CSV table of N, CA, C and O in Angstrom, one decimal:
chain,number,residue,atom,x,y,z
A,1,MET,N,70.7,11.6,-30.0
A,1,MET,CA,71.5,10.7,-30.5
A,1,MET,C,71.1,9.3,-29.9
A,1,MET,O,71.2,9.3,-28.7
A,2,PRO,N,70.8,8.2,-30.7
A,2,PRO,CA,70.5,6.9,-30.0
A,2,PRO,C,71.8,6.3,-29.7
A,2,PRO,O,72.8,6.4,-30.0
A,3,LEU,N,71.5,5.4,-28.6
A,3,LEU,CA,72.6,4.5,-28.0
A,3,LEU,C,73.0,3.7,-29.0
A,3,LEU,O,72.2,3.0,-29.7
A,4,HIS,N,74.4,3.4,-29.3
A,4,HIS,CA,74.9,2.6,-30.2
A,4,HIS,C,75.3,1.3,-29.6
A,4,HIS,O,74.6,0.2,-30.3
A,5,HIS,N,76.0,1.2,-28.5
A,5,HIS,CA,76.2,-0.1,-27.9
A,5,HIS,C,76.7,0.1,-26.5
A,5,HIS,O,77.1,1.2,-26.2
A,6,VAL,N,76.6,-0.9,-25.7
A,6,VAL,CA,77.2,-0.9,-24.3
A,6,VAL,C,77.9,-2.2,-24.0
A,6,VAL,O,77.6,-3.2,-24.6
A,7,ALA,N,79.0,-2.1,-23.2
A,7,ALA,CA,79.7,-3.3,-22.9
A,7,ALA,C,79.9,-3.2,-21.4
A,7,ALA,O,80.1,-2.2,-20.8
A,8,VAL,N,80.0,-4.4,-20.7
A,8,VAL,CA,80.3,-4.6,-19.4
A,8,VAL,C,81.7,-5.3,-19.1
A,8,VAL,O,81.9,-6.2,-20.0
A,9,TYR,N,82.4,-4.9,-18.0
A,9,TYR,CA,83.6,-5.6,-17.8
A,9,TYR,C,83.4,-6.9,-17.1
A,9,TYR,O,82.4,-6.9,-16.2
A,10,VAL,N,84.0,-8.0,-17.4
A,10,VAL,CA,83.8,-9.4,-16.8
A,10,VAL,C,85.1,-9.8,-16.4
A,10,VAL,O,86.2,-9.6,-16.9
A,11,SER,N,85.2,-10.7,-15.5
A,11,SER,CA,86.5,-11.4,-15.0
A,11,SER,C,86.8,-12.6,-15.7
A,11,SER,O,88.0,-12.9,-15.8
A,12,ASP,N,85.8,-13.3,-16.4
A,12,ASP,CA,86.1,-14.4,-17.2
A,12,ASP,C,85.2,-14.7,-18.4
A,12,ASP,O,84.0,-14.7,-18.0
A,13,ILE,N,85.8,-14.3,-19.5
A,13,ILE,CA,85.0,-14.4,-20.7
A,13,ILE,C,84.2,-15.7,-20.8
A,13,ILE,O,83.1,-15.7,-21.1
A,14,LYS,N,84.8,-16.9,-20.7
A,14,LYS,CA,84.3,-18.2,-20.8
A,14,LYS,C,83.0,-18.3,-19.9
A,14,LYS,O,82.0,-18.8,-20.3
A,15,LYS,N,83.4,-18.0,-18.6
A,15,LYS,CA,82.2,-18.2,-17.7
A,15,LYS,C,81.1,-17.3,-18.0
A,15,LYS,O,80.0,-17.7,-17.8
A,16,SER,N,81.4,-16.0,-18.4
A,16,SER,CA,80.3,-15.1,-18.7
A,16,SER,C,79.5,-15.5,-19.9
A,16,SER,O,78.4,-15.4,-19.9
A,17,ARG,N,80.3,-16.1,-20.9
A,17,ARG,CA,79.6,-16.5,-22.1
A,17,ARG,C,78.5,-17.8,-21.7
A,17,ARG,O,77.4,-17.9,-22.4
A,18,GLU,N,79.0,-18.5,-20.9
A,18,GLU,CA,78.2,-19.7,-20.3
A,18,GLU,C,76.7,-19.2,-19.8
A,18,GLU,O,75.8,-19.9,-20.0
A,19,PHE,N,76.8,-17.9,-19.3
A,19,PHE,CA,75.6,-17.3,-18.7
A,19,PHE,C,75.0,-16.5,-20.0
A,19,PHE,O,73.8,-16.7,-20.2
A,20,TYR,N,75.6,-15.6,-20.5
A,20,TYR,CA,75.0,-14.7,-21.6
A,20,TYR,C,74.7,-15.4,-22.8
A,20,TYR,O,73.7,-15.0,-23.4
A,21,ASP,N,75.4,-16.4,-23.3
A,21,ASP,CA,75.0,-17.0,-24.7
A,21,ASP,C,73.5,-17.5,-24.6
A,21,ASP,O,72.7,-17.1,-25.5
A,22,PRO,N,73.2,-18.3,-23.7
A,22,PRO,CA,71.8,-18.8,-23.8
A,22,PRO,C,70.6,-17.7,-23.3
A,22,PRO,O,69.7,-17.7,-23.9
A,23,VAL,N,71.2,-16.8,-22.4
A,23,VAL,CA,70.2,-15.9,-21.9
A,23,VAL,C,69.8,-15.0,-23.1
A,23,VAL,O,68.8,-14.6,-23.3
A,24,LEU,N,70.9,-14.4,-23.8
A,24,LEU,CA,70.7,-13.4,-24.8
A,24,LEU,C,70.0,-14.1,-26.1
A,24,LEU,O,69.4,-13.5,-26.9
A,25,ALA,N,70.4,-15.4,-26.4
A,25,ALA,CA,69.7,-16.1,-27.3
A,25,ALA,C,68.1,-16.2,-27.1
A,25,ALA,O,67.4,-16.0,-28.1
A,26,ALA,N,67.8,-16.4,-25.8
A,26,ALA,CA,66.3,-16.3,-25.6
A,26,ALA,C,65.7,-15.0,-25.8
A,26,ALA,O,64.5,-14.8,-26.1
A,27,CYS,N,66.5,-14.0,-25.7
A,27,CYS,CA,66.1,-12.6,-26.0
A,27,CYS,C,66.3,-12.1,-27.4
A,27,CYS,O,65.8,-11.0,-27.8
A,28,GLY,N,66.6,-13.1,-28.3
A,28,GLY,CA,66.6,-12.8,-29.7
A,28,GLY,C,68.0,-12.4,-30.2
A,28,GLY,O,68.1,-11.8,-31.3
A,29,TYR,N,69.1,-12.6,-29.4
A,29,TYR,CA,70.4,-12.0,-29.7
A,29,TYR,C,71.3,-13.2,-30.4
A,29,TYR,O,71.0,-14.3,-29.8
A,30,VAL,N,72.2,-12.8,-31.0
A,30,VAL,CA,73.2,-13.7,-31.6
A,30,VAL,C,74.5,-13.2,-31.4
A,30,VAL,O,74.6,-11.9,-31.2
A,31,VAL,N,75.6,-14.0,-31.3
A,31,VAL,CA,77.0,-13.5,-31.3
A,31,VAL,C,77.3,-12.8,-32.6
A,31,VAL,O,77.2,-13.4,-33.7
A,32,SER,N,77.6,-11.6,-32.5
A,32,SER,CA,77.9,-10.8,-33.7
A,32,SER,C,79.3,-11.0,-34.1
A,32,SER,O,79.8,-11.2,-35.1
A,33,PHE,N,80.3,-10.8,-33.0
A,33,PHE,CA,81.7,-11.1,-33.2
A,33,PHE,C,82.4,-11.4,-31.8
A,33,PHE,O,81.9,-10.9,-30.7
A,34,ALA,N,83.3,-12.3,-31.9
A,34,ALA,CA,84.0,-12.6,-30.5
A,34,ALA,C,85.4,-12.8,-30.7
A,34,ALA,O,85.9,-13.4,-31.7
A,35,TYR,N,86.3,-12.4,-29.8
A,35,TYR,CA,87.7,-12.6,-29.7
A,35,TYR,C,88.0,-13.1,-28.3
A,35,TYR,O,87.2,-13.2,-27.5
A,36,ASP,N,89.3,-13.3,-28.1
A,36,ASP,CA,89.7,-13.8,-26.7
A,36,ASP,C,89.3,-12.9,-25.6
A,36,ASP,O,89.0,-13.5,-24.5
A,37,GLU,N,89.4,-11.6,-25.8
A,37,GLU,CA,89.0,-10.6,-24.8
A,37,GLU,C,87.8,-10.0,-24.9
A,37,GLU,O,87.4,-9.1,-23.9
A,38,PHE,N,86.9,-10.1,-25.8
A,38,PHE,CA,85.6,-9.5,-25.8
A,38,PHE,C,84.7,-10.2,-26.8
A,38,PHE,O,85.1,-11.0,-27.6
A,39,VAL,N,83.4,-10.1,-26.5
A,39,VAL,CA,82.3,-10.6,-27.4
A,39,VAL,C,81.2,-9.7,-27.5
A,39,VAL,O,81.0,-8.9,-26.4
A,40,TYR,N,80.7,-9.5,-28.6
A,40,TYR,CA,79.5,-8.7,-28.8
A,40,TYR,C,78.3,-9.5,-29.3
A,40,TYR,O,78.4,-10.3,-30.2
A,41,TYR,N,77.2,-9.0,-28.9
A,41,TYR,CA,75.8,-9.6,-29.3
A,41,TYR,C,75.0,-8.6,-30.1
A,41,TYR,O,75.1,-7.4,-29.8
A,42,ALA,N,74.2,-9.2,-31.0
A,42,ALA,CA,73.5,-8.2,-31.8
A,42,ALA,C,72.0,-8.9,-32.0
A,42,ALA,O,71.9,-10.1,-32.0
A,43,PRO,N,70.9,-8.2,-32.3
A,43,PRO,CA,69.6,-8.8,-32.6
A,43,PRO,C,69.8,-9.8,-33.8
A,43,PRO,O,70.6,-9.5,-34.7
A,44,ALA,N,69.1,-10.9,-33.8
A,44,ALA,CA,69.3,-11.9,-34.8
A,44,ALA,C,68.7,-11.3,-36.2
A,44,ALA,O,69.2,-11.7,-37.2
A,45,SER,N,68.0,-10.3,-36.1
A,45,SER,CA,67.4,-9.7,-37.3
A,45,SER,C,68.5,-8.7,-37.9
A,45,SER,O,68.4,-8.4,-39.0
A,46,ASN,N,69.5,-8.4,-37.2
A,46,ASN,CA,70.5,-7.5,-37.7
A,46,ASN,C,71.9,-7.8,-37.1
A,46,ASN,O,72.3,-7.2,-36.1
A,47,PRO,N,72.5,-9.1,-37.5
A,47,PRO,CA,73.7,-9.5,-36.6
A,47,PRO,C,74.9,-8.5,-36.7
A,47,PRO,O,75.8,-8.8,-36.0
A,48,HIS,N,74.9,-7.5,-37.6
A,48,HIS,CA,76.1,-6.6,-37.6
A,48,HIS,C,76.0,-5.4,-36.7
A,48,HIS,O,76.8,-4.7,-36.6
A,49,ALA,N,74.7,-5.3,-36.1
A,49,ALA,CA,74.5,-4.1,-35.2
A,49,ALA,C,74.8,-4.6,-33.8
A,49,ALA,O,73.9,-4.8,-33.0
A,50,ALA,N,76.0,-4.9,-33.5
A,50,ALA,CA,76.5,-5.2,-32.2
A,50,ALA,C,76.0,-4.2,-31.1
A,50,ALA,O,76.4,-3.1,-31.1
A,51,GLU,N,75.1,-4.6,-30.3
A,51,GLU,CA,74.5,-3.6,-29.3
A,51,GLU,C,75.0,-3.8,-27.8
A,51,GLU,O,75.1,-2.9,-27.0
A,52,PHE,N,75.3,-5.1,-27.4
A,52,PHE,CA,75.7,-5.4,-26.1
A,52,PHE,C,77.0,-6.3,-26.1
A,52,PHE,O,77.1,-7.2,-26.8
A,53,GLY,N,77.9,-5.9,-25.3
A,53,GLY,CA,79.3,-6.6,-25.4
A,53,GLY,C,79.7,-7.0,-23.9
A,53,GLY,O,79.3,-6.4,-22.9
A,54,LEU,N,80.7,-7.9,-23.9
A,54,LEU,CA,81.5,-8.3,-22.7
A,54,LEU,C,82.9,-8.0,-23.0
A,54,LEU,O,83.3,-8.5,-24.1
A,55,THR,N,83.6,-7.4,-22.0
A,55,THR,CA,85.0,-7.1,-22.2
A,55,THR,C,85.8,-7.6,-21.0
A,55,THR,O,85.3,-7.4,-19.8
A,56,LEU,N,86.7,-8.3,-21.2
A,56,LEU,CA,87.7,-8.8,-20.3
A,56,LEU,C,88.2,-7.6,-19.4
A,56,LEU,O,88.9,-6.9,-20.0
A,57,ALA,N,88.0,-7.7,-18.0
A,57,ALA,CA,88.6,-6.7,-17.3
A,57,ALA,C,90.0,-6.8,-17.1
A,57,ALA,O,90.5,-7.9,-17.0
A,58,ASP,N,90.8,-5.7,-16.7
A,58,ASP,CA,92.0,-5.8,-16.3
A,58,ASP,C,92.0,-6.2,-14.8
A,58,ASP,O,91.3,-5.6,-14.0
A,59,PRO,N,92.6,-7.3,-14.6
A,59,PRO,CA,92.5,-7.9,-13.2
A,59,PRO,C,93.2,-7.0,-12.1
A,59,PRO,O,92.8,-7.3,-10.9
A,60,SER,N,93.8,-6.1,-12.4
A,60,SER,CA,94.4,-5.2,-11.3
A,60,SER,C,93.4,-4.0,-11.1
A,60,SER,O,93.6,-3.2,-10.1
A,61,LYS,N,92.2,-3.9,-11.7
A,61,LYS,CA,91.2,-3.0,-11.5
A,61,LYS,C,89.9,-3.5,-11.0
A,61,LYS,O,89.7,-4.7,-11.5
A,62,PRO,N,89.2,-2.8,-10.1
A,62,PRO,CA,87.9,-3.5,-9.7
A,62,PRO,C,87.0,-3.5,-11.0
A,62,PRO,O,87.0,-2.5,-11.9
A,63,ILE,N,86.1,-4.3,-11.0
A,63,ILE,CA,85.1,-4.4,-12.1
A,63,ILE,C,83.9,-3.4,-12.0
A,63,ILE,O,83.4,-2.7,-12.7
A,64,GLY,N,83.4,-3.2,-10.7
A,64,GLY,CA,82.3,-2.4,-10.4
A,64,GLY,C,81.0,-3.2,-10.6
A,64,GLY,O,81.1,-4.4,-11.0
A,65,SER,N,79.9,-2.5,-10.6
A,65,SER,CA,78.6,-3.1,-10.9
A,65,SER,C,77.9,-2.3,-11.9
A,65,SER,O,77.8,-1.1,-11.9
A,66,THR,N,77.2,-2.9,-12.8
A,66,THR,CA,76.4,-2.3,-13.9
A,66,THR,C,75.0,-2.8,-13.8
A,66,THR,O,74.6,-4.1,-13.5
A,67,HIS,N,74.0,-2.0,-14.2
A,67,HIS,CA,72.6,-2.4,-14.5
A,67,HIS,C,72.4,-2.3,-15.8
A,67,HIS,O,72.4,-1.2,-16.4
A,68,VAL,N,71.8,-3.3,-16.5
A,68,VAL,CA,71.4,-3.4,-17.9
A,68,VAL,C,70.0,-4.1,-18.0
A,68,VAL,O,69.8,-5.1,-17.4
A,69,ALA,N,69.0,-3.4,-18.6
A,69,ALA,CA,67.8,-3.9,-18.7
A,69,ALA,C,67.6,-4.3,-20.2
A,69,ALA,O,67.6,-3.4,-21.1
A,70,PHE,N,66.8,-5.4,-20.4
A,70,PHE,CA,66.4,-5.9,-21.8
A,70,PHE,C,64.9,-5.8,-21.9
A,70,PHE,O,64.2,-6.4,-21.0
A,71,GLY,N,64.5,-5.2,-22.8
A,71,GLY,CA,63.0,-5.0,-23.1
A,71,GLY,C,62.2,-6.3,-23.5
A,71,GLY,O,62.8,-6.8,-24.6
A,72,ALA,N,61.2,-6.7,-23.0
A,72,ALA,CA,60.6,-7.8,-23.4
A,72,ALA,C,59.3,-7.4,-24.0
A,72,ALA,O,58.6,-6.4,-23.6
A,73,SER,N,58.6,-8.2,-24.8
A,73,SER,CA,57.3,-8.0,-25.4
A,73,SER,C,56.1,-8.3,-24.6
A,73,SER,O,54.9,-8.0,-24.9
A,74,SER,N,56.3,-9.1,-23.5
A,74,SER,CA,55.3,-9.4,-22.7
A,74,SER,C,55.8,-9.9,-21.2
A,74,SER,O,57.0,-10.3,-21.1
A,75,PRO,N,54.9,-9.9,-20.3
A,75,PRO,CA,55.3,-10.5,-18.9
A,75,PRO,C,55.7,-11.9,-19.0
A,75,PRO,O,56.7,-12.3,-18.3
A,76,SER,N,55.2,-12.7,-19.9
A,76,SER,CA,55.6,-14.1,-20.0
A,76,SER,C,57.0,-14.3,-20.6
A,76,SER,O,57.7,-15.0,-20.1
A,77,GLU,N,57.4,-13.3,-21.5
A,77,GLU,CA,58.7,-13.4,-22.1
A,77,GLU,C,59.7,-13.0,-20.8
A,77,GLU,O,60.8,-13.5,-20.8
A,78,VAL,N,59.4,-12.0,-20.0
A,78,VAL,CA,60.2,-11.7,-19.0
A,78,VAL,C,60.3,-12.9,-18.1
A,78,VAL,O,61.5,-13.2,-17.8
A,79,ALA,N,59.3,-13.6,-17.9
A,79,ALA,CA,59.5,-14.9,-17.0
A,79,ALA,C,60.3,-15.9,-17.7
A,79,ALA,O,60.9,-16.6,-17.0
A,80,GLU,N,60.2,-16.0,-18.9
A,80,GLU,CA,60.8,-17.1,-19.7
A,80,GLU,C,62.4,-16.7,-19.6
A,80,GLU,O,63.4,-17.6,-19.3
A,81,TRP,N,62.7,-15.4,-19.8
A,81,TRP,CA,64.2,-15.0,-19.9
A,81,TRP,C,64.8,-15.2,-18.5
A,81,TRP,O,65.8,-15.6,-18.4
A,82,TYR,N,64.0,-14.9,-17.5
A,82,TYR,CA,64.5,-15.0,-16.2
A,82,TYR,C,64.8,-16.5,-15.9
A,82,TYR,O,65.8,-16.7,-15.2
A,83,GLN,N,63.9,-17.3,-16.2
A,83,GLN,CA,64.2,-18.8,-16.0
A,83,GLN,C,65.4,-19.3,-16.8
A,83,GLN,O,66.3,-19.9,-16.2
A,84,VAL,N,65.6,-18.9,-18.1
A,84,VAL,CA,67.0,-19.2,-18.7
A,84,VAL,C,68.0,-18.6,-17.9
A,84,VAL,O,69.1,-19.2,-17.8
A,85,ALA,N,67.9,-17.5,-17.4
A,85,ALA,CA,69.1,-16.8,-16.8
A,85,ALA,C,69.4,-17.6,-15.5
A,85,ALA,O,70.7,-17.8,-15.2
A,86,MET,N,68.4,-18.1,-14.8
A,86,MET,CA,68.6,-18.8,-13.6
A,86,MET,C,69.3,-20.0,-13.8
A,86,MET,O,70.3,-20.5,-13.2
A,87,LYS,N,68.9,-20.8,-15.0
A,87,LYS,CA,69.4,-22.1,-15.2
A,87,LYS,C,70.8,-21.9,-15.8
A,87,LYS,O,71.5,-23.0,-15.9
A,88,SER,N,71.2,-20.6,-16.3
A,88,SER,CA,72.5,-20.5,-16.8
A,88,SER,C,73.4,-20.0,-15.7
A,88,SER,O,74.5,-19.4,-16.0
A,89,GLY,N,73.1,-19.9,-14.5
A,89,GLY,CA,74.1,-19.6,-13.4
A,89,GLY,C,73.7,-18.3,-12.8
A,89,GLY,O,74.6,-17.8,-12.0
A,90,GLY,N,72.6,-17.6,-13.3
A,90,GLY,CA,72.3,-16.2,-12.6
A,90,GLY,C,71.9,-16.5,-11.2
A,90,GLY,O,71.4,-17.7,-10.7
A,91,LYS,N,72.1,-15.4,-10.3
A,91,LYS,CA,71.5,-15.4,-9.0
A,91,LYS,C,70.4,-14.5,-8.9
A,91,LYS,O,70.4,-13.4,-9.4
A,92,ASP,N,69.3,-15.0,-8.3
A,92,ASP,CA,68.1,-14.2,-8.2
A,92,ASP,C,68.3,-12.8,-7.5
A,92,ASP,O,69.0,-12.8,-6.4
A,93,ASN,N,67.7,-11.9,-8.1
A,93,ASN,CA,67.7,-10.5,-7.4
A,93,ASN,C,66.3,-9.8,-7.6
A,93,ASN,O,66.2,-8.7,-7.5
A,94,GLY,N,65.4,-10.8,-7.8
A,94,GLY,CA,64.0,-10.2,-7.9
A,94,GLY,C,63.2,-11.0,-8.9
A,94,GLY,O,63.4,-10.8,-10.0
A,95,ALA,N,62.4,-11.9,-8.5
A,95,ALA,CA,61.6,-12.8,-9.3
A,95,ALA,C,60.7,-11.9,-10.1
A,95,ALA,O,60.3,-10.7,-9.8
A,96,PRO,N,60.3,-12.5,-11.3
A,96,PRO,CA,59.2,-11.8,-12.1
A,96,PRO,C,58.0,-11.3,-11.4
A,96,PRO,O,57.4,-12.2,-10.6
A,97,GLY,N,57.7,-10.0,-11.6
A,97,GLY,CA,56.5,-9.6,-10.9
A,97,GLY,C,56.2,-8.1,-11.3
A,97,GLY,O,57.2,-7.4,-11.8
A,98,ILE,N,55.1,-7.6,-10.8
A,98,ILE,CA,54.8,-6.1,-11.1
A,98,ILE,C,55.6,-5.3,-10.0
A,98,ILE,O,55.8,-5.7,-8.9
A,99,ARG,N,56.2,-4.2,-10.5
A,99,ARG,CA,56.9,-3.3,-9.7
A,99,ARG,C,56.1,-1.9,-9.8
A,99,ARG,O,56.7,-0.9,-10.5
A,100,LYS,N,55.2,-1.8,-8.9
A,100,LYS,CA,54.4,-0.6,-8.9
A,100,LYS,C,55.3,0.6,-8.4
A,100,LYS,O,54.9,1.9,-8.8
A,101,GLU,N,56.4,0.3,-7.6
A,101,GLU,CA,57.2,1.4,-7.3
A,101,GLU,C,57.9,2.2,-8.5
A,101,GLU,O,58.3,3.3,-8.3
A,102,TYR,N,58.0,1.4,-9.5
A,102,TYR,CA,58.6,2.0,-10.7
A,102,TYR,C,57.6,2.7,-11.7
A,102,TYR,O,57.8,3.7,-12.2
A,103,HIS,N,56.5,1.8,-12.0
A,103,HIS,CA,55.4,2.3,-12.7
A,103,HIS,C,54.2,1.2,-12.7
A,103,HIS,O,54.4,0.3,-12.2
A,104,LYS,N,53.0,1.9,-12.9
A,104,LYS,CA,51.8,1.0,-12.6
A,104,LYS,C,51.9,-0.3,-13.6
A,104,LYS,O,51.5,-1.4,-13.2
A,105,GLY,N,52.3,-0.1,-14.8
A,105,GLY,CA,52.4,-1.3,-15.7
A,105,GLY,C,53.9,-2.0,-15.9
A,105,GLY,O,54.1,-2.5,-16.8
A,106,TYR,N,54.7,-1.7,-14.7
A,106,TYR,CA,56.1,-2.2,-15.0
A,106,TYR,C,56.2,-3.8,-14.4
A,106,TYR,O,55.9,-4.0,-13.2
A,107,PHE,N,56.5,-4.6,-15.3
A,107,PHE,CA,56.7,-6.0,-14.9
A,107,PHE,C,58.1,-6.3,-15.2
A,107,PHE,O,58.6,-6.1,-16.3
A,108,GLY,N,58.9,-6.8,-14.2
A,108,GLY,CA,60.2,-6.9,-14.2
A,108,GLY,C,60.7,-8.1,-13.5
A,108,GLY,O,60.1,-8.6,-12.6
A,109,ALA,N,62.0,-8.5,-13.8
A,109,ALA,CA,62.7,-9.6,-13.1
A,109,ALA,C,64.2,-9.2,-13.2
A,109,ALA,O,64.6,-8.5,-14.1
A,110,PHE,N,64.9,-9.5,-12.1
A,110,PHE,CA,66.3,-9.2,-12.0
A,110,PHE,C,67.2,-10.5,-11.6
A,110,PHE,O,66.6,-11.2,-10.8
A,111,VAL,N,68.2,-10.6,-12.2
A,111,VAL,CA,69.4,-11.6,-11.8
A,111,VAL,C,70.6,-10.9,-11.8
A,111,VAL,O,70.9,-9.9,-12.5
A,112,HIS,N,71.5,-11.5,-11.1
A,112,HIS,CA,73.0,-11.1,-11.0
A,112,HIS,C,73.8,-12.1,-11.9
A,112,HIS,O,73.5,-13.3,-11.7
A,113,ASP,N,74.5,-11.5,-12.9
A,113,ASP,CA,75.4,-12.3,-13.6
A,113,ASP,C,76.7,-12.9,-12.9
A,113,ASP,O,76.8,-12.6,-11.6
A,114,PRO,N,77.5,-13.7,-13.5
A,114,PRO,CA,78.7,-14.2,-12.7
A,114,PRO,C,79.5,-13.2,-12.0
A,114,PRO,O,80.2,-13.5,-11.0
A,115,ASP,N,79.5,-11.9,-12.5
A,115,ASP,CA,80.3,-10.9,-11.9
A,115,ASP,C,79.5,-10.0,-11.0
A,115,ASP,O,80.1,-8.8,-10.5
A,116,GLY,N,78.2,-10.3,-10.9
A,116,GLY,CA,77.4,-9.4,-10.0
A,116,GLY,C,76.7,-8.3,-10.7
A,116,GLY,O,76.0,-7.5,-9.9
A,117,HIS,N,76.8,-8.2,-12.0
A,117,HIS,CA,76.1,-7.1,-12.7
A,117,HIS,C,74.6,-7.5,-12.5
A,117,HIS,O,74.1,-8.6,-12.7
A,118,ASN,N,73.8,-6.5,-12.3
A,118,ASN,CA,72.3,-6.5,-12.3
A,118,ASN,C,71.6,-6.7,-13.6
A,118,ASN,O,71.6,-5.6,-14.2
A,119,ILE,N,71.2,-7.6,-14.0
A,119,ILE,CA,70.6,-7.8,-15.4
A,119,ILE,C,69.1,-7.9,-15.1
A,119,ILE,O,68.6,-8.6,-14.3
A,120,GLU,N,68.3,-7.1,-15.9
A,120,GLU,CA,66.8,-7.0,-15.7
A,120,GLU,C,66.2,-7.4,-16.9
A,120,GLU,O,66.7,-7.1,-18.1
A,121,PHE,N,65.2,-7.9,-17.0
A,121,PHE,CA,64.1,-8.1,-18.1
A,121,PHE,C,62.9,-7.4,-17.7
A,121,PHE,O,62.4,-7.6,-16.6
A,122,VAL,N,62.5,-6.6,-18.7
A,122,VAL,CA,61.3,-5.7,-18.4
A,122,VAL,C,60.3,-5.6,-19.5
A,122,VAL,O,60.7,-5.6,-20.6
A,123,HIS,N,59.1,-5.6,-19.1
A,123,HIS,CA,57.8,-5.3,-19.9
A,123,HIS,C,57.1,-4.2,-19.3
A,123,HIS,O,56.8,-4.3,-18.0
A,124,ILE,N,56.8,-3.1,-20.0
A,124,ILE,CA,55.9,-2.0,-19.5
A,124,ILE,C,54.7,-2.0,-20.2
A,124,ILE,O,54.6,-1.6,-21.5
A,125,ASP,N,53.6,-2.1,-19.5
A,125,ASP,CA,52.2,-2.0,-20.1
A,125,ASP,C,51.9,-0.5,-20.1
A,125,ASP,O,51.4,0.0,-19.2
A,126,VAL,N,52.0,0.0,-21.2
A,126,VAL,CA,51.8,1.6,-21.3
A,126,VAL,C,50.3,1.8,-21.3
A,126,VAL,O,49.8,3.0,-21.0
A,127,SER,N,49.4,0.8,-21.5
A,127,SER,CA,48.0,1.0,-21.4
A,127,SER,C,47.5,1.4,-19.9
A,127,SER,O,46.5,1.9,-19.7
A,128,CYS,N,48.4,1.1,-18.9
A,128,CYS,CA,48.1,1.5,-17.5
A,128,CYS,C,48.0,2.9,-17.4
A,128,CYS,O,47.5,3.4,-16.5
A,129,ASP,N,48.9,3.8,-18.3
A,129,ASP,CA,48.8,5.1,-18.2
A,129,ASP,C,47.3,5.6,-18.5
A,129,ASP,O,46.9,6.6,-17.9
A,130,ALA,N,46.7,5.0,-19.5
A,130,ALA,CA,45.4,5.5,-19.9
A,130,ALA,C,44.3,5.1,-18.8
A,130,ALA,O,43.3,5.7,-18.9
A,131,ALA,N,44.6,4.2,-17.9
A,131,ALA,CA,43.5,3.7,-17.0
A,131,ALA,C,43.5,4.6,-15.7
A,131,ALA,O,43.0,4.2,-14.8
A,132,THR,N,44.2,5.7,-15.7
A,132,THR,CA,44.3,6.4,-14.5
A,132,THR,C,42.9,7.2,-14.3
A,132,THR,O,42.2,7.5,-15.0
């Protein structure tokens, strides 16, 4: 069964949208629907297919930490998305580069969002498998 959607808990919807709106726009996403306590994003090509969401957390409970990776079509796209995330208030958690410890063709970048979630942008060059 394919994954339908995922949401992360955030402490402040407005502050989180200041980060995610430009970052996800760079990734080709649009706001699918938004209310006071949550917002969902979908691919611009299918705006009704809400795939990624932000939900306002109950302030009496800890938020925790989540890791979400967005697939890019090239290393330059990874670098572009990383720069947008940094300009939108993200905190560096790993600049764009090859991650041989994951896979020979793994090119990734990592940022922490305003709540400390580890957001990754990744491109995997599968042709590296054939070069063994």
